Amino acid sequence: MLNADVFENNRNKQYQTLVDPINRTYTEREECSIEFEVDGPYKAMILPASKEEGILLKKRYAVFNEDGTLAELKGFEIKRRGELKLIKVFQAELFEKFLHGSTLEECYSVVSSVANRWLDLLDNQGKDIADSELLDYISESSTMSKSLADYGEQKSCAVTTARRLADFLGDTMVKDKGLRCQYVGNPVSERAVPVAIFETDAELMKFYLKKWCKISSDFDIRSIIDWSYYKQRLSSAIQKIITIPAAMQKVSNPVPRVVHPDWLYKKVREKEDKMTQRKLVDFFSSVNKINKDDPKNDAIGENHDPNEQNVADMEDFGSNGKSSGVGPRPIARSYETKRKSSGEGDSSKKKIDSDHSGNLPASSAQAIDVDIEDIDRHLDYQGWLDSKKRKWKKVREKKKRQRYFSTYKLVMRLNG
């Protein structure tokens, strides 16, 4: 239906095709190059959260079909080259677990079991797996787009790895661009260790590890690895996919070992606080805008539909009694001060009124006497409007005379 509506109202009618090059004649055709595709319906969609407050992650989601198969996966580390295999395998096992459980609590309980298992692997320093498998999990790779000489004095994990590969493999092995550097990562680039060193002779490995890592004994791979760095990387992924979304859905932290960021505690307290102050806009509801062409509305924009709910007056807010919206509206009155000489004032007022009334045409004076209530605005709207205008004109002239009379009194009082 959306494509049909776009084709009907927004298609381009200016496409022209040359038919006769000699006479320069063209044929016009219509074309609509915009087409919408509707995806789904899907069984589940997993969206990650950001570790920073007020920032949304774009183009990252995992979508599952009704039969539980993965329909689309975009933006996660599992789709990127060079990322930690530890994170990739963790996410590959994790996403399908979101389909388990009948409640949010049960779902996050199943999901947290995967996170806890990988956290246990890092806490135990991978003692239950082989060294080769451990290196496969924690190693990172990067491809150098230029030769090592072109990088100069730049510092990065890939450049450091390439220079250390040149130490024990020779400069000829790293002189060309496109070198794939696989290393055991560290937040400090100078501590990056090439994975290839662990596959060489034991004496050669000890020599270079002593040179690079500044250690004199215990050359086991588990003692060289910075386990806190990898635990921080895994915890970051757990926060984005599990703990922060769970907190925003009012579910207690399913992975207690991964602590919430400080700003999230404030968000959770705001969501769970029953005494929080409500916004002012929450106390009011919007009303329909007045349509001046609607015959139910009079000329001054007031709606007299008896079926419409009346809006309470602001001054009646919080009162238990009947609001001013139901019943007669309050009338504001103004009173003139008492005049010293009422006779003089009355005569002056009568004189002013007679002067103004004499200037009015006879037809207008007669029309003012017409009872407005006798005219049905639904049957004779123009007549009703004309009578209203005459009434308004009379009110304006009366106010004008009152202002003139007040000025006249002030002048007479000052003169004497």
Short mmCIF file of C-alpha atoms in Angstrom, two decimals:
data_model
loop_
_atom_site.label_atom_id
_atom_site.label_comp_id
_atom_site.label_asym_id
_atom_site.label_seq_id
_atom_site.Cartn_x
_atom_site.Cartn_y
_atom_site.Cartn_z
CA MET A 1 0.00 0.00 0.00
CA LEU A 2 2.88 2.39 0.73
CA ASN A 3 4.50 1.73 -2.64
CA ALA A 4 1.14 2.23 -4.35
CA ASP A 5 0.62 5.53 -2.55
CA VAL A 6 4.12 6.76 -3.46
CA PHE A 7 3.62 5.75 -7.09
CA GLU A 8 0.27 7.52 -7.22
CA ASN A 9 1.32 10.81 -5.62
CA ASN A 10 5.10 11.11 -5.94
CA ARG A 11 6.21 9.47 -9.17
CA ASN A 12 8.44 11.41 -11.53
CA LYS A 13 6.62 12.43 -14.72
CA GLN A 14 9.56 14.15 -16.42
CA TYR A 15 11.45 11.20 -17.90
CA GLN A 16 11.97 11.74 -21.64
CA THR A 17 13.33 9.41 -24.32
CA LEU A 18 14.64 10.66 -27.67
CA VAL A 19 12.60 9.11 -30.48
CA ASP A 20 13.53 11.15 -33.58
CA PRO A 21 17.04 12.69 -33.47
CA ILE A 22 16.37 14.73 -36.61
CA ASN A 23 13.16 16.40 -35.48
CA ARG A 24 14.18 16.30 -31.83
CA THR A 25 11.03 14.61 -30.66
CA TYR A 26 10.78 12.91 -27.30
CA THR A 27 8.35 10.61 -25.60
CA GLU A 28 7.51 11.22 -21.97
CA ARG A 29 7.05 8.46 -19.43
CA GLU A 30 6.40 8.16 -15.74
CA GLU A 31 8.73 6.33 -13.39
CA CYS A 32 8.93 5.71 -9.67
CA SER A 33 12.39 4.70 -8.51
CA ILE A 34 11.49 4.57 -4.80
CA GLU A 35 10.30 1.23 -3.50
CA PHE A 36 9.88 0.20 0.11
CA GLU A 37 10.48 -3.30 1.43
CA VAL A 38 8.82 -4.58 4.57
CA ASP A 39 10.93 -7.00 6.62
CA GLY A 40 9.58 -9.47 9.09
CA PRO A 41 7.66 -10.30 11.09
CA TYR A 42 10.47 -11.51 13.34
CA LYS A 43 10.53 -13.43 16.56
CA ALA A 44 13.16 -11.33 18.34
CA MET A 45 15.51 -8.42 17.81
CA ILE A 46 18.53 -7.82 20.04
CA LEU A 47 19.82 -4.25 20.34
CA PRO A 48 22.97 -3.41 22.32
CA ALA A 49 23.33 -0.45 24.69
CA SER A 50 26.07 2.13 24.93
CA LYS A 51 28.45 2.31 27.88
CA GLU A 52 28.18 6.11 27.84
CA GLU A 53 25.14 7.99 29.07
CA GLY A 54 22.81 9.46 26.46
CA ILE A 55 24.53 7.86 23.45
CA LEU A 56 22.79 5.38 21.15
CA LEU A 57 24.59 2.76 19.07
CA LYS A 58 23.57 2.84 15.41
CA LYS A 59 23.40 -0.03 12.95
CA ARG A 60 23.95 -2.81 15.46
CA TYR A 61 21.30 -5.47 15.79
CA ALA A 62 20.64 -9.20 15.60
CA VAL A 63 17.30 -10.38 14.20
CA PHE A 64 15.82 -13.88 14.52
CA ASN A 65 13.08 -15.50 12.46
CA GLU A 66 10.09 -17.29 13.92
CA ASP A 67 11.83 -20.65 13.55
CA GLY A 68 14.81 -19.45 15.62
CA THR A 69 17.25 -18.99 12.75
CA LEU A 70 19.36 -15.84 12.55
CA ALA A 71 17.87 -13.56 9.89
CA GLU A 72 20.38 -10.72 10.01
CA LEU A 73 23.37 -9.71 12.10
CA LYS A 74 24.98 -6.31 11.75
CA GLY A 75 27.55 -4.18 13.52
CA PHE A 76 28.77 -6.60 16.20
CA GLU A 77 32.36 -7.70 16.73
CA ILE A 78 31.50 -11.14 15.37
CA LYS A 79 31.27 -9.56 11.91
CA ARG A 80 34.57 -7.67 12.08
CA ARG A 81 37.97 -8.85 11.01
CA GLY A 82 40.84 -8.73 13.47
CA GLU A 83 38.68 -8.70 16.60
CA LEU A 84 39.33 -10.97 19.55
CA LYS A 85 38.13 -14.47 18.84
CA LEU A 86 37.17 -14.59 22.51
CA ILE A 87 34.54 -11.90 21.87
CA LYS A 88 33.43 -13.47 18.59
CA VAL A 89 32.84 -16.92 20.07
CA PHE A 90 31.13 -15.38 23.09
CA GLN A 91 28.68 -13.45 20.89
CA ALA A 92 28.08 -16.46 18.63
CA GLU A 93 26.97 -18.51 21.64
CA LEU A 94 25.10 -15.64 23.28
CA PHE A 95 22.59 -14.40 20.70
CA GLU A 96 20.60 -17.59 20.34
CA LYS A 97 20.20 -17.79 24.14
CA PHE A 98 17.98 -14.70 24.04
CA LEU A 99 15.24 -16.91 22.55
CA HIS A 100 15.06 -19.04 25.73
CA GLY A 101 12.77 -18.41 28.69
CA SER A 102 9.20 -17.17 28.97
CA THR A 103 9.97 -14.03 31.03
CA LEU A 104 12.68 -11.42 31.04
CA GLU A 105 14.18 -12.86 34.22
CA GLU A 106 14.37 -16.37 32.74
CA CYS A 107 15.87 -15.06 29.50
CA TYR A 108 18.59 -13.09 31.25
CA SER A 109 19.29 -16.03 33.54
CA VAL A 110 20.07 -18.23 30.52
CA VAL A 111 22.09 -15.49 28.88
CA SER A 112 24.13 -14.82 32.03
CA SER A 113 25.23 -18.48 32.17
CA VAL A 114 27.15 -17.96 28.92
CA ALA A 115 28.78 -14.78 30.21
CA ASN A 116 29.76 -16.42 33.52
CA ARG A 117 31.38 -19.35 31.73
CA TRP A 118 33.66 -17.08 29.70
CA LEU A 119 34.45 -14.95 32.75
CA ASP A 120 35.44 -18.15 34.57
CA LEU A 121 37.81 -18.97 31.71
CA LEU A 122 39.64 -15.67 32.23
CA ASP A 123 39.55 -15.88 36.03
CA ASN A 124 41.15 -19.36 35.86
CA GLN A 125 43.69 -18.06 33.29
CA GLY A 126 42.65 -20.72 30.80
CA LYS A 127 44.07 -23.63 32.78
CA ASP A 128 41.44 -26.02 31.39
CA ILE A 129 42.37 -25.50 27.72
CA ALA A 130 45.55 -26.02 25.70
CA ASP A 131 48.04 -23.25 25.01
CA SER A 132 47.30 -23.23 21.28
CA GLU A 133 43.56 -22.86 21.91
CA LEU A 134 44.18 -20.11 24.46
CA LEU A 135 46.33 -18.19 21.98
CA ASP A 136 43.61 -18.57 19.37
CA TYR A 137 41.07 -17.00 21.75
CA ILE A 138 43.10 -14.03 22.98
CA SER A 139 45.17 -13.11 19.92
CA GLU A 140 44.33 -10.17 17.68
CA SER A 141 45.38 -9.53 14.11
CA SER A 142 45.87 -6.47 11.94
CA THR A 143 46.94 -6.05 8.33
CA MET A 144 49.42 -3.28 7.56
CA SER A 145 48.43 -1.20 4.54
CA LYS A 146 51.97 0.12 4.06
CA SER A 147 55.45 -1.25 4.43
CA LEU A 148 57.10 -1.06 7.84
CA ALA A 149 59.55 1.62 6.67
CA ASP A 150 56.69 3.93 5.66
CA TYR A 151 55.34 4.03 9.23
CA GLY A 152 58.46 5.72 10.55
CA GLU A 153 58.26 6.42 14.26
CA GLN A 154 54.53 5.73 14.57
CA LYS A 155 53.44 3.59 17.50
CA SER A 156 50.74 0.94 17.41
CA CYS A 157 50.38 -2.72 18.31
CA ALA A 158 50.66 -3.76 14.65
CA VAL A 159 53.82 -1.70 14.06
CA THR A 160 55.42 -3.02 17.25
CA THR A 161 54.58 -6.58 16.23
CA ALA A 162 56.07 -6.07 12.75
CA ARG A 163 59.31 -4.70 14.21
CA ARG A 164 59.61 -7.64 16.61
CA LEU A 165 58.92 -10.09 13.79
CA ALA A 166 61.81 -8.48 11.93
CA ASP A 167 64.06 -9.11 14.95
CA PHE A 168 63.93 -12.91 14.72
CA LEU A 169 62.68 -13.49 11.16
CA GLY A 170 64.71 -10.87 9.32
CA ASP A 171 63.91 -7.56 7.62
CA THR A 172 63.11 -9.24 4.31
CA MET A 173 60.03 -10.88 5.83
CA VAL A 174 58.38 -7.56 6.76
CA LYS A 175 59.55 -5.18 4.03
CA ASP A 176 56.44 -5.49 1.85
CA LYS A 177 53.04 -4.01 2.56
CA GLY A 178 50.04 -6.19 3.44
CA LEU A 179 51.80 -7.92 6.33
CA ARG A 180 49.34 -9.67 8.66
CA CYS A 181 50.43 -9.11 12.25
CA GLN A 182 48.98 -11.48 14.84
CA TYR A 183 49.81 -10.60 18.41
CA VAL A 184 48.81 -11.00 22.03
CA GLY A 185 47.23 -7.64 22.77
CA ASN A 186 47.82 -5.15 25.53
CA PRO A 187 46.61 -1.59 26.08
CA VAL A 188 50.24 -0.46 25.83
CA SER A 189 51.51 -0.85 22.27
CA GLU A 190 55.10 -1.56 23.39
CA ARG A 191 53.92 -4.74 25.15
CA ALA A 192 52.45 -6.42 22.07
CA VAL A 193 54.01 -9.87 21.61
CA PRO A 194 53.90 -11.70 18.24
CA VAL A 195 52.11 -15.03 18.40
CA ALA A 196 54.77 -16.53 16.14
CA ILE A 197 57.34 -16.35 18.94
CA PHE A 198 55.48 -19.05 20.87
CA GLU A 199 55.86 -21.44 17.94
CA THR A 200 59.66 -21.16 17.72
CA ASP A 201 62.45 -22.92 19.63
CA ALA A 202 62.17 -22.68 23.43
CA GLU A 203 65.59 -21.03 23.89
CA LEU A 204 64.90 -18.49 21.17
CA MET A 205 61.49 -17.78 22.67
CA LYS A 206 62.97 -17.17 26.12
CA PHE A 207 65.63 -14.87 24.69
CA TYR A 208 63.16 -12.57 22.91
CA LEU A 209 60.52 -12.68 25.66
CA LYS A 210 63.19 -11.61 28.14
CA LYS A 211 64.15 -8.77 25.79
CA TRP A 212 60.62 -7.58 25.01
CA CYS A 213 58.80 -8.17 28.30
CA LYS A 214 61.69 -7.40 30.66
CA ILE A 215 61.30 -10.67 32.58
CA SER A 216 64.02 -12.99 33.82
CA SER A 217 62.06 -16.15 34.65
CA ASP A 218 58.67 -17.86 34.25
CA PHE A 219 58.27 -17.66 30.47
CA ASP A 220 54.91 -19.45 30.48
CA ILE A 221 52.34 -17.79 28.27
CA ARG A 222 49.84 -17.50 31.14
CA SER A 223 52.23 -15.41 33.19
CA ILE A 224 52.93 -13.05 30.30
CA ILE A 225 49.31 -12.35 29.37
CA ASP A 226 47.65 -9.29 30.89
CA TRP A 227 44.48 -11.00 32.12
CA SER A 228 42.90 -7.79 33.44
CA TYR A 229 43.02 -6.33 29.93
CA TYR A 230 41.11 -9.26 28.43
CA LYS A 231 38.64 -9.33 31.30
CA GLN A 232 37.97 -5.63 30.71
CA ARG A 233 37.36 -6.32 26.99
CA LEU A 234 34.93 -9.14 27.76
CA SER A 235 33.19 -7.13 30.49
CA SER A 236 32.66 -4.29 28.04
CA ALA A 237 30.87 -6.63 25.62
CA ILE A 238 28.80 -8.08 28.48
CA GLN A 239 27.74 -4.60 29.59
CA LYS A 240 26.57 -3.60 26.12
CA ILE A 241 24.55 -6.73 25.42
CA ILE A 242 23.42 -8.03 28.83
CA THR A 243 23.79 -5.95 31.99
CA ILE A 244 22.88 -2.42 30.80
CA PRO A 245 19.80 -3.57 28.78
CA ALA A 246 18.71 -5.68 31.75
CA ALA A 247 18.96 -2.68 34.09
CA MET A 248 16.94 -0.51 31.71
CA GLN A 249 14.26 -3.23 31.69
CA LYS A 250 14.15 -3.26 35.51
CA VAL A 251 15.92 -6.60 35.84
CA SER A 252 18.59 -7.00 38.52
CA ASN A 253 22.16 -7.43 37.34
CA PRO A 254 22.32 -10.99 35.87
CA VAL A 255 26.16 -10.91 35.90
CA PRO A 256 27.15 -9.42 39.28
CA ARG A 257 30.87 -9.67 38.50
CA VAL A 258 30.40 -7.02 35.81
CA VAL A 259 29.67 -3.81 37.70
CA HIS A 260 27.27 -1.24 36.28
CA PRO A 261 28.70 2.16 35.25
CA ASP A 262 28.05 4.99 37.71
CA TRP A 263 25.52 6.80 35.53
CA LEU A 264 23.38 3.66 35.26
CA TYR A 265 22.70 3.59 39.01
CA LYS A 266 21.10 7.01 38.70
CA LYS A 267 18.94 5.81 35.81
CA VAL A 268 17.82 2.74 37.75
CA ARG A 269 16.94 4.82 40.82
CA GLU A 270 14.88 7.18 38.69
CA LYS A 271 12.95 4.27 37.18
CA GLU A 272 12.29 2.59 40.54
CA ASP A 273 11.63 5.73 42.60
CA LYS A 274 7.92 5.89 43.47
CA MET A 275 8.23 9.37 44.96
CA THR A 276 9.77 10.98 41.92
CA GLN A 277 8.31 14.30 40.91
CA ARG A 278 6.12 14.16 37.86
CA LYS A 279 6.49 16.57 34.99
CA LEU A 280 4.02 19.40 34.67
CA VAL A 281 2.89 18.21 31.24
CA ASP A 282 1.77 14.89 32.76
CA PHE A 283 -1.08 16.67 34.58
CA PHE A 284 -2.67 18.04 31.42
CA SER A 285 -4.11 16.51 28.29
CA SER A 286 -4.21 18.07 24.87
CA VAL A 287 -7.52 19.23 23.37
CA ASN A 288 -8.57 19.44 19.78
CA LYS A 289 -7.70 22.65 18.00
CA ILE A 290 -10.64 24.90 17.19
CA ASN A 291 -11.69 24.81 13.58
CA LYS A 292 -13.11 28.15 12.59
CA ASP A 293 -15.01 26.61 9.64
CA ASP A 294 -16.87 24.27 11.98
CA PRO A 295 -20.45 25.53 12.45
CA LYS A 296 -20.28 24.37 16.08
CA ASN A 297 -17.77 27.17 16.78
CA ASP A 298 -18.94 30.77 17.03
CA ALA A 299 -17.19 33.78 15.54
CA ILE A 300 -14.92 34.34 18.54
CA GLY A 301 -13.61 30.77 18.43
CA GLU A 302 -15.56 29.21 21.28
CA ASN A 303 -16.73 25.66 20.92
CA HIS A 304 -20.23 24.99 22.21
CA ASP A 305 -20.41 21.27 21.56
CA PRO A 306 -22.30 19.81 24.52
CA ASN A 307 -20.65 16.40 24.09
CA GLU A 308 -17.10 17.74 24.40
CA GLN A 309 -15.40 17.36 27.74
CA ASN A 310 -14.80 20.65 29.50
CA VAL A 311 -11.24 21.57 30.42
CA ALA A 312 -10.64 22.48 34.05
CA ASP A 313 -9.50 25.96 34.92
CA MET A 314 -5.92 26.41 36.10
CA GLU A 315 -7.07 28.03 39.34
CA ASP A 316 -9.11 24.92 40.24
CA PHE A 317 -6.07 22.63 40.04
CA GLY A 318 -5.89 20.29 43.03
CA SER A 319 -9.32 21.18 44.43
CA ASN A 320 -11.89 18.48 45.13
CA GLY A 321 -14.82 20.68 44.27
CA LYS A 322 -16.42 21.23 40.92
CA SER A 323 -14.09 22.91 38.47
CA SER A 324 -14.92 26.17 36.81
CA GLY A 325 -15.05 24.38 33.46
CA VAL A 326 -18.47 23.03 34.45
CA GLY A 327 -21.04 25.73 35.05
CA PRO A 328 -20.86 29.49 34.67
CA ARG A 329 -17.47 31.09 34.30
CA PRO A 330 -16.43 33.75 36.86
CA ILE A 331 -17.09 37.35 35.82
CA ALA A 332 -14.56 40.07 36.52
CA ARG A 333 -16.20 43.41 37.42
CA SER A 334 -14.73 46.90 37.72
CA TYR A 335 -16.38 49.71 39.67
CA GLU A 336 -15.95 53.44 39.23
CA THR A 337 -15.15 55.67 42.17
CA LYS A 338 -17.99 57.69 43.59
CA ARG A 339 -18.35 61.11 42.09
CA LYS A 340 -18.60 64.18 44.28
CA SER A 341 -21.32 65.77 42.26
CA SER A 342 -23.45 63.04 40.81
CA GLY A 343 -25.72 65.52 39.10
CA GLU A 344 -22.90 67.11 37.18
CA GLY A 345 -21.47 63.77 36.21
CA ASP A 346 -24.83 62.36 35.13
CA SER A 347 -25.61 65.38 33.02
CA SER A 348 -22.18 65.25 31.42
CA LYS A 349 -22.55 61.53 30.74
CA LYS A 350 -25.99 62.00 29.25
CA LYS A 351 -24.65 64.74 27.05
CA ILE A 352 -21.79 62.57 25.81
CA ASP A 353 -24.12 59.61 25.25
CA SER A 354 -26.57 61.76 23.34
CA ASP A 355 -23.78 63.14 21.17
CA HIS A 356 -22.54 59.67 20.27
CA SER A 357 -25.96 58.19 19.77
CA GLY A 358 -26.85 61.03 17.46
CA ASN A 359 -23.98 60.10 15.19
CA LEU A 360 -25.26 56.54 14.71
CA PRO A 361 -27.49 55.84 11.72
CA ALA A 362 -31.12 54.94 12.33
CA SER A 363 -30.76 51.48 10.82
CA SER A 364 -27.88 50.66 13.18
CA ALA A 365 -29.81 51.89 16.20
CA GLN A 366 -32.76 49.69 15.27
CA ALA A 367 -30.53 46.67 14.60
CA ILE A 368 -28.98 46.92 18.07
CA ASP A 369 -32.38 46.38 19.60
CA VAL A 370 -32.76 43.04 17.84
CA ASP A 371 -32.55 40.18 20.27
CA ILE A 372 -29.54 38.08 19.30
CA GLU A 373 -30.91 35.00 21.00
CA ASP A 374 -33.81 34.94 18.54
CA ILE A 375 -31.44 34.20 15.64
CA ASP A 376 -30.45 30.56 15.20
CA ARG A 377 -26.83 30.50 14.04
CA HIS A 378 -27.26 27.04 12.56
CA LEU A 379 -30.08 28.24 10.30
CA ASP A 380 -29.00 31.81 9.61
CA TYR A 381 -25.31 32.00 10.40
CA GLN A 382 -24.70 35.23 8.46
CA GLY A 383 -27.55 36.99 10.20
CA TRP A 384 -26.36 35.75 13.56
CA LEU A 385 -22.81 36.93 12.77
CA ASP A 386 -24.06 40.39 11.69
CA SER A 387 -25.98 40.79 14.93
CA LYS A 388 -22.90 39.74 16.90
CA LYS A 389 -20.80 42.33 15.08
CA ARG A 390 -23.34 45.06 15.90
CA LYS A 391 -23.28 44.03 19.53
CA TRP A 392 -19.48 44.09 19.62
CA LYS A 393 -19.49 47.50 17.99
CA LYS A 394 -21.88 48.81 20.61
CA VAL A 395 -19.64 47.43 23.39
CA ARG A 396 -16.56 49.09 21.88
CA GLU A 397 -18.35 52.44 21.61
CA LYS A 398 -19.55 52.18 25.19
CA LYS A 399 -16.00 51.55 26.43
CA LYS A 400 -14.78 54.46 24.35
CA ARG A 401 -17.36 56.77 25.90
CA GLN A 402 -16.39 55.56 29.36
CA ARG A 403 -12.72 56.37 28.73
CA TYR A 404 -13.72 59.78 27.35
CA PHE A 405 -15.93 60.46 30.36
CA SER A 406 -13.14 59.45 32.79
CA THR A 407 -10.75 61.84 31.06
CA TYR A 408 -13.36 64.58 31.14
CA LYS A 409 -13.88 64.10 34.89
CA LEU A 410 -10.15 64.24 35.52
CA VAL A 411 -9.81 67.51 33.57
CA MET A 412 -12.76 69.05 35.41
CA ARG A 413 -11.31 68.05 38.79
CA LEU A 414 -7.93 69.57 37.93
CA ASN A 415 -9.53 72.79 36.69
CA GLY A 416 -11.48 73.30 39.63
#
